[in-house]
mmCIF file of C-alpha atoms in Angstrom:
data_model
loop_
_atom_site.group_PDB
_atom_site.id
_atom_site.type_symbol
_atom_site.label_atom_id
_atom_site.label_comp_id
_atom_site.label_asym_id
_atom_site.label_seq_id
_atom_site.Cartn_x
_atom_site.Cartn_y
_atom_site.Cartn_z
ATOM 1 C CA MET K 1 51.971 -27.664 10.673
ATOM 2 C CA LEU K 2 55.141 -27.890 13.216
ATOM 3 C CA ALA K 3 57.607 -30.624 13.489
ATOM 4 C CA THR K 4 60.442 -29.080 15.301
ATOM 5 C CA ALA K 5 61.969 -31.519 18.149
ATOM 6 C CA ALA K 6 59.310 -29.798 20.357
ATOM 7 C CA TYR K 7 56.674 -30.835 18.497
ATOM 8 C CA GLN K 8 57.371 -34.007 17.179
ATOM 9 C CA ASN K 9 55.577 -36.287 19.254
ATOM 10 C CA LYS K 10 52.516 -34.309 17.975
ATOM 11 C CA PHE K 11 53.234 -34.653 14.227
ATOM 12 C CA CYS K 12 54.689 -37.825 14.165
ATOM 13 C CA ALA K 13 53.110 -40.009 15.992
ATOM 14 C CA THR K 14 53.694 -43.601 16.097
ATOM 15 C CA VAL K 15 51.986 -45.786 13.752
ATOM 16 C CA SER K 16 54.019 -48.870 12.892
ATOM 17 C CA PRO K 17 57.233 -50.666 13.361
ATOM 18 C CA GLY K 18 60.007 -49.185 11.316
ATOM 19 C CA ARG K 19 61.725 -51.413 8.649
ATOM 20 C CA ASP K 20 64.347 -52.391 11.533
ATOM 21 C CA GLY K 21 61.797 -52.784 13.934
ATOM 22 C CA GLY K 22 61.991 -49.358 15.333
ATOM 23 C CA GLU K 23 59.143 -46.927 15.547
ATOM 24 C CA GLU K 24 58.125 -45.412 12.603
ATOM 25 C CA ARG K 25 56.255 -41.950 12.635
ATOM 26 C CA THR K 26 53.748 -40.533 10.503
ATOM 27 C CA PRO K 27 55.062 -37.711 8.214
ATOM 28 C CA SER K 28 54.116 -34.212 8.752
ATOM 29 C CA VAL K 29 51.774 -33.303 5.651
ATOM 30 C CA VAL K 30 52.486 -30.611 3.360
ATOM 31 C CA GLY K 31 49.182 -30.876 1.390
ATOM 32 C CA LEU K 32 46.793 -33.125 0.121
ATOM 33 C CA LYS K 33 48.352 -36.104 -1.962
ATOM 34 C CA ALA K 34 47.346 -35.762 -5.625
ATOM 35 C CA GLY K 35 48.376 -39.412 -6.746
ATOM 36 C CA ASN K 36 51.738 -40.478 -5.817
ATOM 37 C CA SER K 37 53.699 -38.696 -3.224
ATOM 38 C CA ILE K 38 57.347 -38.941 -1.695
ATOM 39 C CA HIS K 39 56.676 -39.967 1.847
ATOM 40 C CA ILE K 40 59.657 -39.322 4.345
ATOM 41 C CA SER K 41 59.775 -40.682 7.685
ATOM 42 C CA ASN K 42 62.181 -40.875 10.581
ATOM 43 C CA LEU K 43 65.224 -39.589 7.960
ATOM 44 C CA ASN K 44 68.543 -38.894 9.862
ATOM 45 C CA VAL K 45 71.555 -38.533 7.832
ATOM 46 C CA SER K 46 74.832 -37.805 9.406
ATOM 47 C CA ILE K 47 78.514 -36.835 7.883
ATOM 48 C CA GLN K 48 81.356 -38.285 10.077
ATOM 49 C CA THR K 49 78.964 -38.533 12.775
ATOM 50 C CA ARG K 50 78.006 -34.753 12.172
ATOM 51 C CA PRO K 51 73.847 -34.783 12.383
ATOM 52 C CA ILE K 52 73.116 -32.911 8.964
ATOM 53 C CA LEU K 53 69.335 -33.671 8.879
ATOM 54 C CA LYS K 54 67.333 -34.910 11.935
ATOM 55 C CA ASP K 55 64.163 -37.272 12.325
ATOM 56 C CA VAL K 56 62.724 -35.677 9.198
ATOM 57 C CA CYS K 57 58.970 -36.724 8.490
ATOM 58 C CA LEU K 58 57.510 -35.355 5.735
ATOM 59 C CA GLU K 59 54.907 -36.316 2.909
ATOM 60 C CA ILE K 60 55.443 -34.308 -0.677
ATOM 61 C CA PRO K 61 52.520 -34.319 -2.879
ATOM 62 C CA ASP K 62 52.735 -35.164 -6.589
ATOM 63 C CA ARG K 63 51.791 -32.571 -9.034
ATOM 64 C CA ARG K 64 52.147 -29.339 -6.528
ATOM 65 C CA ILE K 65 55.276 -27.400 -6.459
ATOM 66 C CA THR K 66 56.976 -27.592 -3.146
ATOM 67 C CA CYS K 67 59.509 -25.287 -1.944
ATOM 68 C CA ILE K 68 62.116 -25.974 0.640
ATOM 69 C CA ILE K 69 63.106 -22.680 2.433
ATOM 70 C CA GLY K 70 65.901 -22.240 5.332
ATOM 71 C CA PRO K 71 69.080 -20.141 5.879
ATOM 72 C CA SER K 72 72.277 -21.483 4.253
ATOM 73 C CA GLY K 73 73.541 -24.998 5.542
ATOM 74 C CA CYS K 74 70.562 -25.901 7.127
ATOM 75 C CA GLY K 75 70.209 -28.991 5.297
ATOM 76 C CA LYS K 76 68.056 -28.126 2.177
ATOM 77 C CA SER K 77 70.134 -29.585 -0.566
ATOM 78 C CA THR K 78 71.317 -32.426 1.453
ATOM 79 C CA LEU K 79 67.589 -33.260 1.946
ATOM 80 C CA LEU K 80 67.189 -33.258 -1.944
ATOM 81 C CA ARG K 81 70.436 -35.445 -2.617
ATOM 82 C CA THR K 82 69.506 -38.120 -0.155
ATOM 83 C CA ILE K 83 65.634 -38.367 -1.750
ATOM 84 C CA ASN K 84 67.611 -38.849 -5.211
ATOM 85 C CA ARG K 85 70.149 -41.181 -3.523
ATOM 86 C CA LEU K 86 73.375 -39.175 -4.572
ATOM 87 C CA ILE K 87 74.709 -38.931 -0.998
ATOM 88 C CA ASP K 88 74.753 -42.642 0.224
ATOM 89 C CA ASP K 89 77.762 -43.764 -1.537
ATOM 90 C CA GLN K 90 79.917 -40.965 0.254
ATOM 91 C CA GLU K 91 82.386 -41.830 2.721
ATOM 92 C CA ASP K 92 81.441 -41.178 6.126
ATOM 93 C CA VAL K 93 77.851 -40.801 5.484
ATOM 94 C CA LYS K 94 75.099 -42.466 7.394
ATOM 95 C CA VAL K 95 71.354 -42.391 6.188
ATOM 96 C CA GLU K 96 68.618 -43.899 8.412
ATOM 97 C CA GLY K 97 65.268 -43.867 8.109
ATOM 98 C CA ARG K 98 62.646 -44.364 5.046
ATOM 99 C CA ILE K 99 62.010 -42.550 1.909
ATOM 100 C CA VAL K 100 59.179 -44.071 0.006
ATOM 101 C CA VAL K 101 57.732 -43.101 -3.787
ATOM 102 C CA ASP K 102 55.239 -44.864 -5.359
ATOM 103 C CA GLY K 103 55.296 -47.834 -2.633
ATOM 104 C CA GLU K 104 58.877 -48.354 -3.319
ATOM 105 C CA ASP K 105 61.550 -48.141 -0.148
ATOM 106 C CA LEU K 106 64.713 -45.942 -2.108
ATOM 107 C CA TYR K 107 66.454 -47.354 0.457
ATOM 108 C CA ASP K 108 65.800 -50.758 0.673
ATOM 109 C CA ARG K 109 68.971 -53.092 -0.117
ATOM 110 C CA LYS K 110 67.060 -54.410 -3.101
ATOM 111 C CA THR K 111 66.177 -51.409 -4.542
ATOM 112 C CA GLU K 112 68.428 -50.432 -7.559
ATOM 113 C CA ILE K 113 69.435 -46.992 -7.730
ATOM 114 C CA THR K 114 69.337 -46.215 -11.692
ATOM 115 C CA HIS K 115 65.863 -47.372 -11.746
ATOM 116 C CA ILE K 116 65.086 -44.874 -8.363
ATOM 117 C CA ARG K 117 66.437 -41.936 -10.401
ATOM 118 C CA LYS K 118 64.438 -42.592 -13.276
ATOM 119 C CA LYS K 119 61.427 -41.398 -11.189
ATOM 120 C CA LEU K 120 63.529 -38.540 -9.986
ATOM 121 C CA GLY K 121 65.174 -36.612 -12.142
ATOM 122 C CA LEU K 122 67.490 -33.644 -10.550
ATOM 123 C CA LEU K 123 68.135 -30.331 -11.689
ATOM 124 C CA SER K 124 71.376 -28.966 -10.248
ATOM 125 C CA GLN K 125 72.085 -25.228 -9.180
ATOM 126 C CA ARG K 126 74.545 -24.891 -12.414
ATOM 127 C CA PRO K 127 73.757 -26.579 -15.893
ATOM 128 C CA THR K 128 75.715 -29.445 -16.198
ATOM 129 C CA PRO K 129 75.442 -30.523 -20.202
ATOM 130 C CA LEU K 130 76.990 -33.547 -21.087
ATOM 131 C CA PRO K 131 79.927 -33.195 -23.399
ATOM 132 C CA MET K 132 77.907 -33.890 -26.626
ATOM 133 C CA SER K 133 75.326 -32.858 -28.950
ATOM 134 C CA ILE K 134 72.118 -31.083 -27.804
ATOM 135 C CA PHE K 135 70.466 -34.218 -29.563
ATOM 136 C CA ASP K 136 72.826 -36.666 -27.862
ATOM 137 C CA ASN K 137 71.950 -34.893 -24.150
ATOM 138 C CA ILE K 138 68.715 -35.776 -24.334
ATOM 139 C CA THR K 139 68.698 -39.215 -25.644
ATOM 140 C CA PHE K 140 71.728 -40.195 -23.138
ATOM 141 C CA GLY K 141 69.398 -41.111 -20.506
ATOM 142 C CA CYS K 142 66.800 -43.079 -22.842
ATOM 143 C CA LYS K 143 69.511 -45.170 -23.712
ATOM 144 C CA ILE K 144 70.945 -46.267 -20.501
ATOM 145 C CA HIS K 145 66.883 -47.083 -19.988
ATOM 146 C CA GLY K 146 66.792 -49.304 -23.285
ATOM 147 C CA ILE K 147 64.965 -47.000 -25.349
ATOM 148 C CA ARG K 148 67.187 -47.760 -28.774
ATOM 149 C CA LYS K 149 64.787 -46.772 -31.748
ATOM 150 C CA LYS K 150 65.732 -43.663 -33.678
ATOM 151 C CA LYS K 151 62.010 -42.463 -34.344
ATOM 152 C CA ARG K 152 60.981 -42.632 -30.657
ATOM 153 C CA LEU K 153 64.189 -40.663 -29.563
ATOM 154 C CA THR K 154 63.655 -37.962 -32.351
ATOM 155 C CA GLU K 155 59.857 -37.555 -30.943
ATOM 156 C CA THR K 156 61.351 -37.630 -27.277
ATOM 157 C CA VAL K 157 64.284 -34.737 -28.002
ATOM 158 C CA GLU K 158 61.103 -32.832 -29.803
ATOM 159 C CA ALA K 159 58.927 -33.346 -27.072
ATOM 160 C CA THR K 160 60.942 -32.529 -23.881
ATOM 161 C CA LEU K 161 62.701 -29.675 -25.667
ATOM 162 C CA ARG K 162 58.966 -27.824 -26.579
ATOM 163 C CA ALA K 163 58.547 -28.732 -22.651
ATOM 164 C CA ALA K 164 61.210 -27.112 -21.801
ATOM 165 C CA GLY K 165 60.495 -24.036 -23.945
ATOM 166 C CA LEU K 166 63.824 -24.668 -26.239
ATOM 167 C CA TRP K 167 62.476 -26.414 -29.550
ATOM 168 C CA GLU K 168 62.032 -23.121 -31.618
ATOM 169 C CA GLU K 169 65.423 -21.923 -30.271
ATOM 170 C CA VAL K 170 67.616 -25.138 -31.103
ATOM 171 C CA LYS K 171 65.441 -26.849 -33.330
ATOM 172 C CA ASP K 172 67.859 -26.479 -36.576
ATOM 173 C CA ARG K 173 71.243 -27.243 -34.718
ATOM 174 C CA LEU K 174 70.082 -30.389 -32.420
ATOM 175 C CA HIS K 175 73.709 -31.607 -33.561
ATOM 176 C CA ALA K 176 75.604 -28.944 -32.094
ATOM 177 C CA PRO K 177 77.751 -29.337 -29.023
ATOM 178 C CA ALA K 178 75.415 -28.392 -26.037
ATOM 179 C CA SER K 179 78.106 -26.289 -24.895
ATOM 180 C CA SER K 180 77.507 -23.666 -27.596
ATOM 181 C CA LEU K 181 74.071 -22.788 -25.688
ATOM 182 C CA SER K 182 73.667 -19.575 -23.294
ATOM 183 C CA THR K 183 73.713 -20.583 -19.555
ATOM 184 C CA GLY K 184 69.977 -19.941 -19.666
ATOM 185 C CA GLN K 185 69.339 -22.763 -22.599
ATOM 186 C CA GLN K 186 71.733 -24.908 -20.874
ATOM 187 C CA GLN K 187 69.620 -25.401 -17.949
ATOM 188 C CA ARG K 188 66.675 -25.422 -19.946
ATOM 189 C CA LEU K 189 68.177 -28.209 -21.825
ATOM 190 C CA CYS K 190 69.072 -30.227 -18.417
ATOM 191 C CA LEU K 191 65.667 -30.121 -17.622
ATOM 192 C CA ALA K 192 64.697 -31.480 -20.995
ATOM 193 C CA ARG K 193 67.006 -33.870 -20.593
ATOM 194 C CA GLY K 194 65.397 -34.927 -17.293
ATOM 195 C CA LEU K 195 61.938 -34.925 -18.845
ATOM 196 C CA ALA K 196 63.207 -37.741 -21.150
ATOM 197 C CA ILE K 197 63.286 -40.086 -18.946
ATOM 198 C CA GLU K 198 59.754 -39.709 -17.548
ATOM 199 C CA PRO K 199 60.299 -39.136 -14.057
ATOM 200 C CA GLN K 200 57.482 -38.645 -11.651
ATOM 201 C CA PHE K 201 59.071 -35.995 -9.788
ATOM 202 C CA ILE K 202 61.449 -33.067 -10.389
ATOM 203 C CA LEU K 203 63.728 -32.440 -7.751
ATOM 204 C CA ALA K 204 65.757 -28.610 -8.743
ATOM 205 C CA ASP K 205 68.053 -27.641 -6.466
ATOM 206 C CA GLU K 206 68.755 -23.662 -6.569
ATOM 207 C CA ALA K 207 67.945 -24.446 -10.302
ATOM 208 C CA THR K 208 67.803 -20.361 -11.252
ATOM 209 C CA SER K 209 70.751 -18.927 -9.069
ATOM 210 C CA ALA K 210 73.370 -19.105 -11.337
ATOM 211 C CA LEU K 211 70.466 -17.449 -14.021
ATOM 212 C CA ASP K 212 69.962 -13.810 -14.876
ATOM 213 C CA PRO K 213 66.672 -12.691 -14.404
ATOM 214 C CA VAL K 214 64.960 -13.148 -17.620
ATOM 215 C CA SER K 215 66.139 -16.826 -17.646
ATOM 216 C CA SER K 216 65.120 -17.718 -13.966
ATOM 217 C CA ARG K 217 61.454 -16.411 -14.662
ATOM 218 C CA HIS K 218 61.226 -18.556 -17.608
ATOM 219 C CA ILE K 219 62.301 -21.666 -15.511
ATOM 220 C CA GLU K 220 60.007 -20.483 -13.159
ATOM 221 C CA ASP K 221 57.020 -20.033 -15.815
ATOM 222 C CA LEU K 222 58.146 -23.776 -16.885
ATOM 223 C CA PHE K 223 57.684 -25.115 -13.770
ATOM 224 C CA VAL K 224 54.223 -24.103 -13.039
ATOM 225 C CA LYS K 225 53.178 -25.325 -16.270
ATOM 226 C CA LEU K 226 54.792 -28.722 -15.877
ATOM 227 C CA LYS K 227 53.346 -29.313 -12.444
ATOM 228 C CA GLU K 228 50.298 -30.577 -14.112
ATOM 229 C CA ARG K 229 52.173 -33.400 -14.878
ATOM 230 C CA TYR K 230 55.003 -33.807 -12.255
ATOM 231 C CA GLY K 231 55.639 -33.200 -8.670
ATOM 232 C CA ILE K 232 58.211 -30.256 -8.370
ATOM 233 C CA VAL K 233 60.602 -29.916 -5.494
ATOM 234 C CA LEU K 234 62.398 -27.135 -5.468
ATOM 235 C CA VAL K 235 65.271 -25.767 -2.784
ATOM 236 C CA THR K 236 65.021 -21.723 -2.816
ATOM 237 C CA HIS K 237 67.068 -19.054 -1.578
ATOM 238 C CA THR K 238 64.666 -16.752 -2.913
ATOM 239 C CA LEU K 239 61.808 -16.198 -0.744
ATOM 240 C CA ARG K 240 60.383 -14.203 -3.668
ATOM 241 C CA GLN K 241 60.525 -16.698 -6.055
ATOM 242 C CA ALA K 242 58.447 -19.304 -3.370
ATOM 243 C CA LEU K 243 56.114 -16.725 -3.075
ATOM 244 C CA ARG K 244 55.461 -16.653 -6.870
ATOM 245 C CA ILE K 245 55.331 -20.325 -7.830
ATOM 246 C CA ALA K 246 54.856 -22.658 -4.225
ATOM 247 C CA ASP K 247 51.675 -24.347 -3.914
ATOM 248 C CA TYR K 248 53.353 -25.574 -0.545
ATOM 249 C CA VAL K 249 56.363 -24.570 1.726
ATOM 250 C CA VAL K 250 58.683 -26.404 3.975
ATOM 251 C CA PHE K 251 60.938 -24.582 6.408
ATOM 252 C CA ILE K 252 64.086 -26.350 7.531
ATOM 253 C CA TYR K 253 66.552 -24.974 10.221
ATOM 254 C CA LEU K 254 69.202 -26.395 11.455
ATOM 255 C CA GLY K 255 68.430 -29.989 9.953
ATOM 256 C CA GLU K 256 65.048 -30.010 11.286
ATOM 257 C CA ILE K 257 61.409 -29.269 9.892
ATOM 258 C CA ILE K 258 60.229 -26.126 11.594
ATOM 259 C CA GLU K 259 57.049 -25.496 9.940
ATOM 260 C CA THR K 260 55.095 -27.086 6.499
ATOM 261 C CA GLY K 261 51.923 -25.884 5.134
ATOM 262 C CA PRO K 262 50.221 -24.282 1.956
ATOM 263 C CA ALA K 263 52.332 -21.091 0.790
ATOM 264 C CA GLN K 264 49.862 -18.671 1.121
ATOM 265 C CA THR K 265 49.474 -19.917 4.857
ATOM 266 C CA LEU K 266 52.596 -20.038 5.817
ATOM 267 C CA PHE K 267 53.830 -16.729 4.226
ATOM 268 C CA ASN K 268 51.086 -14.814 5.678
ATOM 269 C CA HIS K 269 50.136 -16.496 8.970
ATOM 270 C CA PRO K 270 53.233 -18.526 9.932
ATOM 271 C CA LYS K 271 52.901 -20.491 13.086
ATOM 272 C CA HIS K 272 56.320 -20.990 14.699
ATOM 273 C CA GLU K 273 58.615 -17.946 15.928
ATOM 274 C CA LEU K 274 61.522 -19.115 14.113
ATOM 275 C CA THR K 275 59.587 -19.050 10.965
ATOM 276 C CA LYS K 276 58.466 -15.515 11.810
ATOM 277 C CA GLN K 277 62.092 -14.463 12.268
ATOM 278 C CA TYR K 278 63.167 -15.888 8.917
ATOM 279 C CA LEU K 279 60.777 -14.435 6.984
ATOM 280 C CA SER K 280 61.208 -11.080 8.346
ATOM 281 C CA GLY K 281 64.661 -11.325 7.840
ATOM 282 C CA VAL K 282 66.052 -11.667 11.379
ATOM 283 C CA PHE K 283 68.385 -14.518 10.236
ATOM 284 C CA SER K 284 69.137 -15.835 6.438
#
C-alpha cells in the first residue's frame, strides 16, 4: 500500500472531522489488527518550522513485529519518539494530528504522559541502565506506578528477566550494579525493565545497532518470542534484520510513508519505484 503525497488521497480518504475540526484521514493499514493497535492519522511534526514528518497515516497492529525502514534522517526515530511523547516537550517542536492507542488519543490535552508511557515501552539504540542495581533497575518503573509489595516486585524481576533471556546469567547477583553487565546484557536488562510495567507495545529504536552479532541475534530471537504478547515496532537500518523477523514493513523517505505491507510482499514485490531503489541499494 502506498501513501506518498501523490497517493495520499487514495489511501488517506477523509472519513471524519479531526480533533480540531479539520479533515481526518484513514490510516494506511500495515496489517490486519490483532487486538489493540496504534492508530496514527494526519501526523505532522516540525522542528523550527522545518517539516520532519508529513501527513503520516498508519495503523500498526498488536502482536506483530512492524519494522520501520528508510535512509538516515528520514524521520524513523522521530516517528517512534513522537509515539512515545518524547519529542513534544522540546523547544520549537510542533506536533499536529492524532495518535490513538486503545481508544486513547495520546496528544489530547487531558492525557497524562506517565500513563501513556506505561503502554509504550521504549528500547533505545544504546543501553541505558539506571545507576543502581539490576534488581532496582527493573523495579524502578513499577514503583513509579504504585507497585510496592516486595513479593510482587521480586516475582516481577524474575519473570521479566526470564522473558528477556537474562535470568540464568544474573540470578545470583541481582544486587550488583547494572553497569557491571556487558553491553548485550545491559540491553536485555533495559528490555526487562520495559516489560516490568506491562506495556502494550515495545518501541525499539535501532535496538541492536550497538551490539555484537551474537547479542543482536539474541535480541531478535527475543522479539520473535515476545510478539506473542506485545506489539513490537522496530526502527532498523539493517534490511537483513527486517527480512529475518518483520511481519510488516513501513518504508519512510523524507518524512513521508512511501509504502507499507506484509514483509514478504514488500521485499519481494515492492510497488513504488523509491522502495525498489532503496531495497536495491541505490541510496541508503
